[in-house]
PDB file of C-alpha atoms in Angstrom:
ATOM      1  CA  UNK Y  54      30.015 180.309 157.103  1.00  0.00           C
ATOM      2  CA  UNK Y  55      26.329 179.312 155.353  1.00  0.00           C
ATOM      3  CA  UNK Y  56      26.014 175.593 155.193  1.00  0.00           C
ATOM      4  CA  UNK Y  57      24.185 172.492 155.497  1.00  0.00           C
ATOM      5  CA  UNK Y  58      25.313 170.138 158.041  1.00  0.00           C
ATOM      6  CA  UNK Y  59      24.177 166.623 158.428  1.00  0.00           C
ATOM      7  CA  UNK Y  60      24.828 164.194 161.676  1.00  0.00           C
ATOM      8  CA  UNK Y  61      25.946 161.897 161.751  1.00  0.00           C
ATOM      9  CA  UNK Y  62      28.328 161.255 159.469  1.00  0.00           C
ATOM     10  CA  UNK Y  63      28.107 157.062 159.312  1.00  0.00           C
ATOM     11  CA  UNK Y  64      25.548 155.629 161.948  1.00  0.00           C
ATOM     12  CA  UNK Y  65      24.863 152.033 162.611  1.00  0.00           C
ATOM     13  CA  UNK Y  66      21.685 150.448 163.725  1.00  0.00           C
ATOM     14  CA  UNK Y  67      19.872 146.784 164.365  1.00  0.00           C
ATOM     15  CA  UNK Y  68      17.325 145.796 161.899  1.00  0.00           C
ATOM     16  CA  UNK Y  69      14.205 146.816 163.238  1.00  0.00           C
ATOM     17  CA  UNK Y  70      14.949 150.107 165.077  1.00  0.00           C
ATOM     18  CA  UNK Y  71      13.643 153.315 164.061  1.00  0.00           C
ATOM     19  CA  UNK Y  72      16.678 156.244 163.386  1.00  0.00           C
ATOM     20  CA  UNK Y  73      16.406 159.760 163.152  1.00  0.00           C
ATOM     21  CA  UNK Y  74      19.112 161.743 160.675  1.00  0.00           C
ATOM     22  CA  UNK Y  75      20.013 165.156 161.232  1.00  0.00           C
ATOM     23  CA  UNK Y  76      20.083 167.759 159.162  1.00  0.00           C
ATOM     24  CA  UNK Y  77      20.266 171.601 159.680  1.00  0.00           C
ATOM     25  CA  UNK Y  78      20.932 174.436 157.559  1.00  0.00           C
ATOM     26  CA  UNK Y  79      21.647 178.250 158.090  1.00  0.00           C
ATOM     27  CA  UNK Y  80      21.371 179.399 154.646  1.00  0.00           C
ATOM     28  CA  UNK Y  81      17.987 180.753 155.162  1.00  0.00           C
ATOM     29  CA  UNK Y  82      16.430 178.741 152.460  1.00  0.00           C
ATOM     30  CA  UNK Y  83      12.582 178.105 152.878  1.00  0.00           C
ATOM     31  CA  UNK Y  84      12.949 174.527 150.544  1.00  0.00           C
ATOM     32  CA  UNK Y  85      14.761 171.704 152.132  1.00  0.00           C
ATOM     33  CA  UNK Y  86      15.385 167.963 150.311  1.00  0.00           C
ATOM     34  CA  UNK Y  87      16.264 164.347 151.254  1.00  0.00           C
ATOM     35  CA  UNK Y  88      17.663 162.471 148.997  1.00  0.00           C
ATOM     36  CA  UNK Y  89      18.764 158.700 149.194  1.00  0.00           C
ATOM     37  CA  UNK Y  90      21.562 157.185 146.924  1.00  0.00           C
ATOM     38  CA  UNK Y  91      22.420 153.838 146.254  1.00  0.00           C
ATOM     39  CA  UNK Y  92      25.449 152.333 144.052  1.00  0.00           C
ATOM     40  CA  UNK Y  93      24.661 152.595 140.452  1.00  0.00           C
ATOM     41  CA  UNK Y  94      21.415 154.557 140.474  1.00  0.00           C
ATOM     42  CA  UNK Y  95      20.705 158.467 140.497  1.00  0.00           C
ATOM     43  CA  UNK Y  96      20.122 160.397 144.029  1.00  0.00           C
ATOM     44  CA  UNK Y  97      16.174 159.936 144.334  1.00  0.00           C
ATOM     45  CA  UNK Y  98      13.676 162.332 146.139  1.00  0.00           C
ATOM     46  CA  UNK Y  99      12.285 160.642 149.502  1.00  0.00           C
ATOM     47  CA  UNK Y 100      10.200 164.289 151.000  1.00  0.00           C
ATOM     48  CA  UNK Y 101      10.904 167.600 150.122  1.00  0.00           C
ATOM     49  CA  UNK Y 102       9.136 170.849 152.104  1.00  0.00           C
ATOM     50  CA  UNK Y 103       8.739 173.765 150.640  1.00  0.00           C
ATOM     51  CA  UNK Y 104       8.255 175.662 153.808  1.00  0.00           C
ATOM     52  CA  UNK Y 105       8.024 175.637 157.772  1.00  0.00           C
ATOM     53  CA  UNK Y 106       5.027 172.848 158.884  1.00  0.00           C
ATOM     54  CA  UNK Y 107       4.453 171.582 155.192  1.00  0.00           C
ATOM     55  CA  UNK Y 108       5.915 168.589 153.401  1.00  0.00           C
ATOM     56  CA  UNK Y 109       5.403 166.374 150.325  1.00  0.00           C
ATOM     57  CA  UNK Y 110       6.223 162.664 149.654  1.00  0.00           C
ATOM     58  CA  UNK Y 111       8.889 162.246 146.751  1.00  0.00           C
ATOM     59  CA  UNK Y 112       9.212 159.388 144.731  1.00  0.00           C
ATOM     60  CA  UNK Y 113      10.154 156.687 147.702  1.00  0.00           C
ATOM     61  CA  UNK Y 114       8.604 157.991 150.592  1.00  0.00           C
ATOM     62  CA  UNK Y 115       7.323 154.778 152.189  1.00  0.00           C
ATOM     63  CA  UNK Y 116       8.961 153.954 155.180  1.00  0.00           C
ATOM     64  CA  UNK Y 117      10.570 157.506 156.060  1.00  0.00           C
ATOM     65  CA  UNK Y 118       8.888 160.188 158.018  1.00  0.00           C
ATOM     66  CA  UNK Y 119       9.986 163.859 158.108  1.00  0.00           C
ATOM     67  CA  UNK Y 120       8.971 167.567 160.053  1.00  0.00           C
ATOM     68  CA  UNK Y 121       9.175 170.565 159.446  1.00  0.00           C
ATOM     69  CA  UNK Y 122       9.054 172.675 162.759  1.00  0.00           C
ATOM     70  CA  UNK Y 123      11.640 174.956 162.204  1.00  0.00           C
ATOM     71  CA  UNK Y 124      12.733 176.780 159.029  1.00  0.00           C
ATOM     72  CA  UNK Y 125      16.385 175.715 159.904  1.00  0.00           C
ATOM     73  CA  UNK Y 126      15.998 172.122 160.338  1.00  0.00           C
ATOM     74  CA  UNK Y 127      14.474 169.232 158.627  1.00  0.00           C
ATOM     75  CA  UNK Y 128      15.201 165.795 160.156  1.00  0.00           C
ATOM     76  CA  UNK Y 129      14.438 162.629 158.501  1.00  0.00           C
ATOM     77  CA  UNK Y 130      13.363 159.343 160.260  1.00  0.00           C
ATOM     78  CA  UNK Y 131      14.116 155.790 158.955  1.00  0.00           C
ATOM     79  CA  UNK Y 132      11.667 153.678 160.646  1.00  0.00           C
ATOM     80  CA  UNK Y 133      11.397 149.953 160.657  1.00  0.00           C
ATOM     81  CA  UNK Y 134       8.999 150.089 157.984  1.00  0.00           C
ATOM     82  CA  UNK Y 135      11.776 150.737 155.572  1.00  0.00           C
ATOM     83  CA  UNK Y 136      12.998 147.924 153.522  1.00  0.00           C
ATOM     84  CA  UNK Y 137      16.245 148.363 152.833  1.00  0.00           C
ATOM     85  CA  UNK Y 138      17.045 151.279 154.567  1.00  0.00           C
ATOM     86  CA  UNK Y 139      21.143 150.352 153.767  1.00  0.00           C
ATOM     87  CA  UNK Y 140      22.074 154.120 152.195  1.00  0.00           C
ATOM     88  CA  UNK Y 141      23.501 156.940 151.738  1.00  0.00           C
ATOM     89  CA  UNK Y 142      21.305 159.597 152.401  1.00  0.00           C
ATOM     90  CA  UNK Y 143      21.828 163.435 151.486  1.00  0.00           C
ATOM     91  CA  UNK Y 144      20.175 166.727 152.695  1.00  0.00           C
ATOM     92  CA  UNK Y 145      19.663 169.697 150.340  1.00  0.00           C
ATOM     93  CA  UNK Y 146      18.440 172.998 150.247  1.00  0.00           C
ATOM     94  CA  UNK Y 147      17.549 175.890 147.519  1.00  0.00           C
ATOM     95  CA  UNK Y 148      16.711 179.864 148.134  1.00  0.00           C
ATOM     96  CA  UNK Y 149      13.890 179.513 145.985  1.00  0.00           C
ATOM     97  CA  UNK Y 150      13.014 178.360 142.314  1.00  0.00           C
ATOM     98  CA  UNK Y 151      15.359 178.356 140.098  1.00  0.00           C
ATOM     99  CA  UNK Y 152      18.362 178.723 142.462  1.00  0.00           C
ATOM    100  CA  UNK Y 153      21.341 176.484 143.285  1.00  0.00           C
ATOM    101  CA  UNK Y 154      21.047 173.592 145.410  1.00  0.00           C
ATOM    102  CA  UNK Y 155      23.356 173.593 148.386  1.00  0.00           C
ATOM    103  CA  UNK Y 156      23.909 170.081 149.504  1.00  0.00           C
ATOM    104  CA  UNK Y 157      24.691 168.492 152.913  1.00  0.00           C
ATOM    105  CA  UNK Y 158      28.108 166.438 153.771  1.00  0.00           C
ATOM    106  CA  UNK Y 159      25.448 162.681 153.631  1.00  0.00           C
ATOM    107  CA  UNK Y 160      24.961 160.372 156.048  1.00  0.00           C
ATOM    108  CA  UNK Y 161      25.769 156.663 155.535  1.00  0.00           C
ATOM    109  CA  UNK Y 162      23.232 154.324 156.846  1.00  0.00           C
ATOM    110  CA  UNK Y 163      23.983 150.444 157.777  1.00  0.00           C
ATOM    111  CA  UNK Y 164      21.400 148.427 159.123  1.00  0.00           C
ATOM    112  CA  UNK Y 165      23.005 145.265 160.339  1.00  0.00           C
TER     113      UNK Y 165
ATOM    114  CA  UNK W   3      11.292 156.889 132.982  1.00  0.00           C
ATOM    115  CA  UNK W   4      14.536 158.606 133.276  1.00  0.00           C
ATOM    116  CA  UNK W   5      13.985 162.110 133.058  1.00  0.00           C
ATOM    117  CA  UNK W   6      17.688 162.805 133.279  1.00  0.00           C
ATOM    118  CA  UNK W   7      20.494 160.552 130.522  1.00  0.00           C
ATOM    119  CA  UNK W   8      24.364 160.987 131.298  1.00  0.00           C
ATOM    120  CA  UNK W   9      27.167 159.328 128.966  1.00  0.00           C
ATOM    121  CA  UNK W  10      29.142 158.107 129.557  1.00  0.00           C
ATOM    122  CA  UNK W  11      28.891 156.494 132.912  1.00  0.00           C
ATOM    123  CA  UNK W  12      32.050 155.617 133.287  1.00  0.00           C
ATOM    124  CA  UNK W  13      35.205 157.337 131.716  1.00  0.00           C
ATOM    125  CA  UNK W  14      39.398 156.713 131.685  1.00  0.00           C
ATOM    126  CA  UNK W  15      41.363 159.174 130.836  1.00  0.00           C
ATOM    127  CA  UNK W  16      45.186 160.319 130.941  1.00  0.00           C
ATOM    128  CA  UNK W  17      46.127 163.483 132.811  1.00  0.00           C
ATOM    129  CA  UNK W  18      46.179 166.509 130.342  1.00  0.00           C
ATOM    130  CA  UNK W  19      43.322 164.709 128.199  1.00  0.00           C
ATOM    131  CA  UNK W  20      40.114 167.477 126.887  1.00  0.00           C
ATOM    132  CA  UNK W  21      37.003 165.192 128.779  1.00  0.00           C
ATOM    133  CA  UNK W  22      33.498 165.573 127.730  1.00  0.00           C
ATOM    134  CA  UNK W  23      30.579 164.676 129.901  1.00  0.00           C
ATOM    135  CA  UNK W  24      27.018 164.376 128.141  1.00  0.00           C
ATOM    136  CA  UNK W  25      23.776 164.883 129.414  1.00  0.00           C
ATOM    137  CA  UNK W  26      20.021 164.685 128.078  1.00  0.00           C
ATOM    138  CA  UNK W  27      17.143 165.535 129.577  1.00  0.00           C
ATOM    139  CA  UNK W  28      13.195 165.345 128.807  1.00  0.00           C
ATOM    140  CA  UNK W  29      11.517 167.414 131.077  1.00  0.00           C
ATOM    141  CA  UNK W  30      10.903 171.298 130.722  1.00  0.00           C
ATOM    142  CA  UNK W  31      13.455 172.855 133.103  1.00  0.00           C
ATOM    143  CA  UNK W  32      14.467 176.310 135.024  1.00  0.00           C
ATOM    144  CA  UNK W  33      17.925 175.240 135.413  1.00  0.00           C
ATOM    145  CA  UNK W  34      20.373 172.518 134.826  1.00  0.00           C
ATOM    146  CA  UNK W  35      23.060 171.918 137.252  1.00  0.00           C
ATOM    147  CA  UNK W  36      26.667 170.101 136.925  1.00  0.00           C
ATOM    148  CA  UNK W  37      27.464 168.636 140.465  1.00  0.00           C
ATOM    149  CA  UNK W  38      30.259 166.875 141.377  1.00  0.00           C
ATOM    150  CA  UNK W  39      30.698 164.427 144.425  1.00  0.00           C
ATOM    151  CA  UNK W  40      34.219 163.170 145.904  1.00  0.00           C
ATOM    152  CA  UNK W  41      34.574 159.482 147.333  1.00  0.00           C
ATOM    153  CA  UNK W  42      33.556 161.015 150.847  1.00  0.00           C
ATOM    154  CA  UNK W  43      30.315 161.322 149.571  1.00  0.00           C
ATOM    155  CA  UNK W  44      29.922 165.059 149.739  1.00  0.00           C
ATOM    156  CA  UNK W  45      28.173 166.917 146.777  1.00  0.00           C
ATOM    157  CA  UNK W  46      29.216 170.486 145.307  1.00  0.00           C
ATOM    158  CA  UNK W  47      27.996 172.273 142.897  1.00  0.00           C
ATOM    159  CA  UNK W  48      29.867 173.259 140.128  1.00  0.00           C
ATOM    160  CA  UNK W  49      27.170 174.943 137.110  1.00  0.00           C
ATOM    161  CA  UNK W  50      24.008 176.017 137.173  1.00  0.00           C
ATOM    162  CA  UNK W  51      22.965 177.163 133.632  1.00  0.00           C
ATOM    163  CA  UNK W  52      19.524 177.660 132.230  1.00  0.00           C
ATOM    164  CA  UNK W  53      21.182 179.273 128.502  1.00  0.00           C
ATOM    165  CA  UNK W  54      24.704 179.307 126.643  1.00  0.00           C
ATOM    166  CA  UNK W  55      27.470 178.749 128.330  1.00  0.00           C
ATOM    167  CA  UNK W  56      29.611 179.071 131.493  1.00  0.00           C
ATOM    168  CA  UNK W  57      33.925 178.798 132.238  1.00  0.00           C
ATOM    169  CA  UNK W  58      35.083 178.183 135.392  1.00  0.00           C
ATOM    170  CA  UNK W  59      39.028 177.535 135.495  1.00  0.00           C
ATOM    171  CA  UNK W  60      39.376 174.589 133.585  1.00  0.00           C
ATOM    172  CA  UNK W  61      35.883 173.623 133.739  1.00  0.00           C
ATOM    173  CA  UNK W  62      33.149 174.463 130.577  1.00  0.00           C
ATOM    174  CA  UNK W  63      29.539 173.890 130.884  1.00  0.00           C
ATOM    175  CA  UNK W  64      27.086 174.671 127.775  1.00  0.00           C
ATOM    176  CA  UNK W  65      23.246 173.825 127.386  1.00  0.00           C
ATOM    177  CA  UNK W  66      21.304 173.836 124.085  1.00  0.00           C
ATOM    178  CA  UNK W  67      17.747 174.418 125.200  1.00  0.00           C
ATOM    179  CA  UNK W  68      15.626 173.304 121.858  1.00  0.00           C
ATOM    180  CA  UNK W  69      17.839 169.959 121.812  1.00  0.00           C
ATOM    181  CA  UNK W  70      17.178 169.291 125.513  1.00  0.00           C
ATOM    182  CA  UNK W  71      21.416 168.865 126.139  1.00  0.00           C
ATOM    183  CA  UNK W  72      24.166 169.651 128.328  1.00  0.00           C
ATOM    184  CA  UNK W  73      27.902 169.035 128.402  1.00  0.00           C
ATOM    185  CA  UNK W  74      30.654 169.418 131.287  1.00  0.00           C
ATOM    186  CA  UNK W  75      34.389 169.924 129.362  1.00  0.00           C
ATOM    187  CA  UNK W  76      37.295 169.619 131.899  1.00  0.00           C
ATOM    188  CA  UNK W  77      40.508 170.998 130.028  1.00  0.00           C
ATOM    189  CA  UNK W  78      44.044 169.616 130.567  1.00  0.00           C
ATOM    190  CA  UNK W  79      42.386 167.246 133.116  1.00  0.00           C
ATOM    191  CA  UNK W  80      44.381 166.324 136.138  1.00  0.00           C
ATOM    192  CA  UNK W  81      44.057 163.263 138.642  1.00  0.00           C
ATOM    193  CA  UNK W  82      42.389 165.954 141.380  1.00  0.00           C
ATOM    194  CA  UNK W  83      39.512 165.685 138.549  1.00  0.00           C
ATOM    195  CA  UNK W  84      38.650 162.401 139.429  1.00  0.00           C
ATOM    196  CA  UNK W  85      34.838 162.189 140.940  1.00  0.00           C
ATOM    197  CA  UNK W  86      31.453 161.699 139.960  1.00  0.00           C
ATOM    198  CA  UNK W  87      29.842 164.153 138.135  1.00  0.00           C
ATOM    199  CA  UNK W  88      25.997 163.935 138.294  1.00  0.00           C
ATOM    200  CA  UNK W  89      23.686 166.374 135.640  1.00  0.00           C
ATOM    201  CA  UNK W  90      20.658 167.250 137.328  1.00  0.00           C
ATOM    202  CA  UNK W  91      17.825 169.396 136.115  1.00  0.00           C
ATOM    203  CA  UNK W  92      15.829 171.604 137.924  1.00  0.00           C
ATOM    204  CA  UNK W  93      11.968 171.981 137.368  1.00  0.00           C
ATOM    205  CA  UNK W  94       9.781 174.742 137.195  1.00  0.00           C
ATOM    206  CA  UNK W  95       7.964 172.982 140.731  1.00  0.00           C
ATOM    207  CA  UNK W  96      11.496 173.421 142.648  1.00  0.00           C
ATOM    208  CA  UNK W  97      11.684 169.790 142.107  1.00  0.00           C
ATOM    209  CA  UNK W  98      14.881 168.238 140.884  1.00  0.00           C
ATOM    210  CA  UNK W  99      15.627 165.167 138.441  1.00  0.00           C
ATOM    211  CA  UNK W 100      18.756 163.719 138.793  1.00  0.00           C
ATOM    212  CA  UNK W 101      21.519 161.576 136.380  1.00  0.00           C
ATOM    213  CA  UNK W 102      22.777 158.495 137.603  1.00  0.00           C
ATOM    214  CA  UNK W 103      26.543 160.240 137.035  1.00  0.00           C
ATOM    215  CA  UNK W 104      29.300 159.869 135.495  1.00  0.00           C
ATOM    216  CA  UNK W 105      32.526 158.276 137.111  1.00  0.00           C
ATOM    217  CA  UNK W 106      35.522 159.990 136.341  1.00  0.00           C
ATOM    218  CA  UNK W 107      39.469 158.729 136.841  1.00  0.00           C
ATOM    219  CA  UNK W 108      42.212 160.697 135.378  1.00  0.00           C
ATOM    220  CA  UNK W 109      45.426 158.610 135.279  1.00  0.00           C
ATOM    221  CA  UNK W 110      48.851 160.557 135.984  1.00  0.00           C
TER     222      UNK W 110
END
């Protein structure tokens, strides 16, 4: 079965550490998403690549990094630079414009 | 800015009850999507529509383009209903805007 699969599922980390969340999709899609939602607000758009080796900064890029080596995977990295990194965070892909967006399972993020 | 309005954000409702979910939007779109999300967290999508109207089961999504406006109808709703349902519109840039969502609790 086609999917998007994000790891982990809930993940823990110490204030200050960098983390790295997974996600991978074998739908084929060349555009891939991350998305961050907190309580109360809409999902917002944190880097988005339209294809293999390119990315663009969404609207609350600061303090993530992303790559794009492979057309199947796109992993996002929360570093220490990041706020409030507390989240839920959500991995999405399309075929192309104007096609459905096939979303990930999230990952919840707690920085202690 | 919100590029994306939903109403209402939060919504009651007795099992069997006709539900309407709103949603506005100001940007120039390719699509317009109905999503829903369970409390796990997960996201599925149940519409995209870029003109008229679409049935699914008990589920009825319509879009008026000149007035920029959406609605979700869930018919003879049931306490299974109960989720978030988020309206989010899809640009002609493959970019997406998204509604802060509506939550949704259907009461047996």
């Amino acid at each position: 079965d086609g999917g998007i699969t994000q790891s982990p599922k809930y993940l823990f980390r110490k204030e200050g550490q960098n983390v790295t969340l997974s996600c991978e999709q074998n739908l084929n899609h060349d555009a891939m998403y991350w998305y961050r939602q907190d309580p109360g607000q809409g999902l917002r758009l944190i880097y988005y690549s339209q294809i293999v080796n390119d990315f663009q900064k969404g609207d609350i890029a600061e303090g993530y990094s992303v790559s794009r080596e492979k057309k199947e995977s796109f992993p996002l990295t929360v570093t220490s630079a990041q706020k409030n990194p507390t989240a839920f965070y959500l991995c999405a892909s399309i075929a192309g414009a104007g096609n459905e967006q096939f979303f990930g399972p999230g990952t919840r993020l707690t920085v202690l | 800015k919100n590029e994306v309005e939903q109403s209402p954000q939060n919504l009651t409702a007795q099992e069997g009850e006709f539900i309407t979910i709103n949603c506005s939007y100001s940007v120039g779109i390719s699509a317009l999507h109905w999503l829903q999300q369970h409390p796990g967290g997960g996201i599925v999508s149940l519409f995209m529509l870029s003109s008229g109207k679409k049935k699914h089961g008990r589920l009825i999504a319509t879009i008026n383009i000149q007035e920029k406006h959406s609605s979700l109808h869930i018919t003879a709703s049931h306490p299974r209903d109960s989720a978030v349902y988020i309206c989010a519109v899809g640009s002609t840039g493959n970019q997406f805007y998204f509604g802060t969502g509506t939550s949704l609790t259907v009461i047996p």
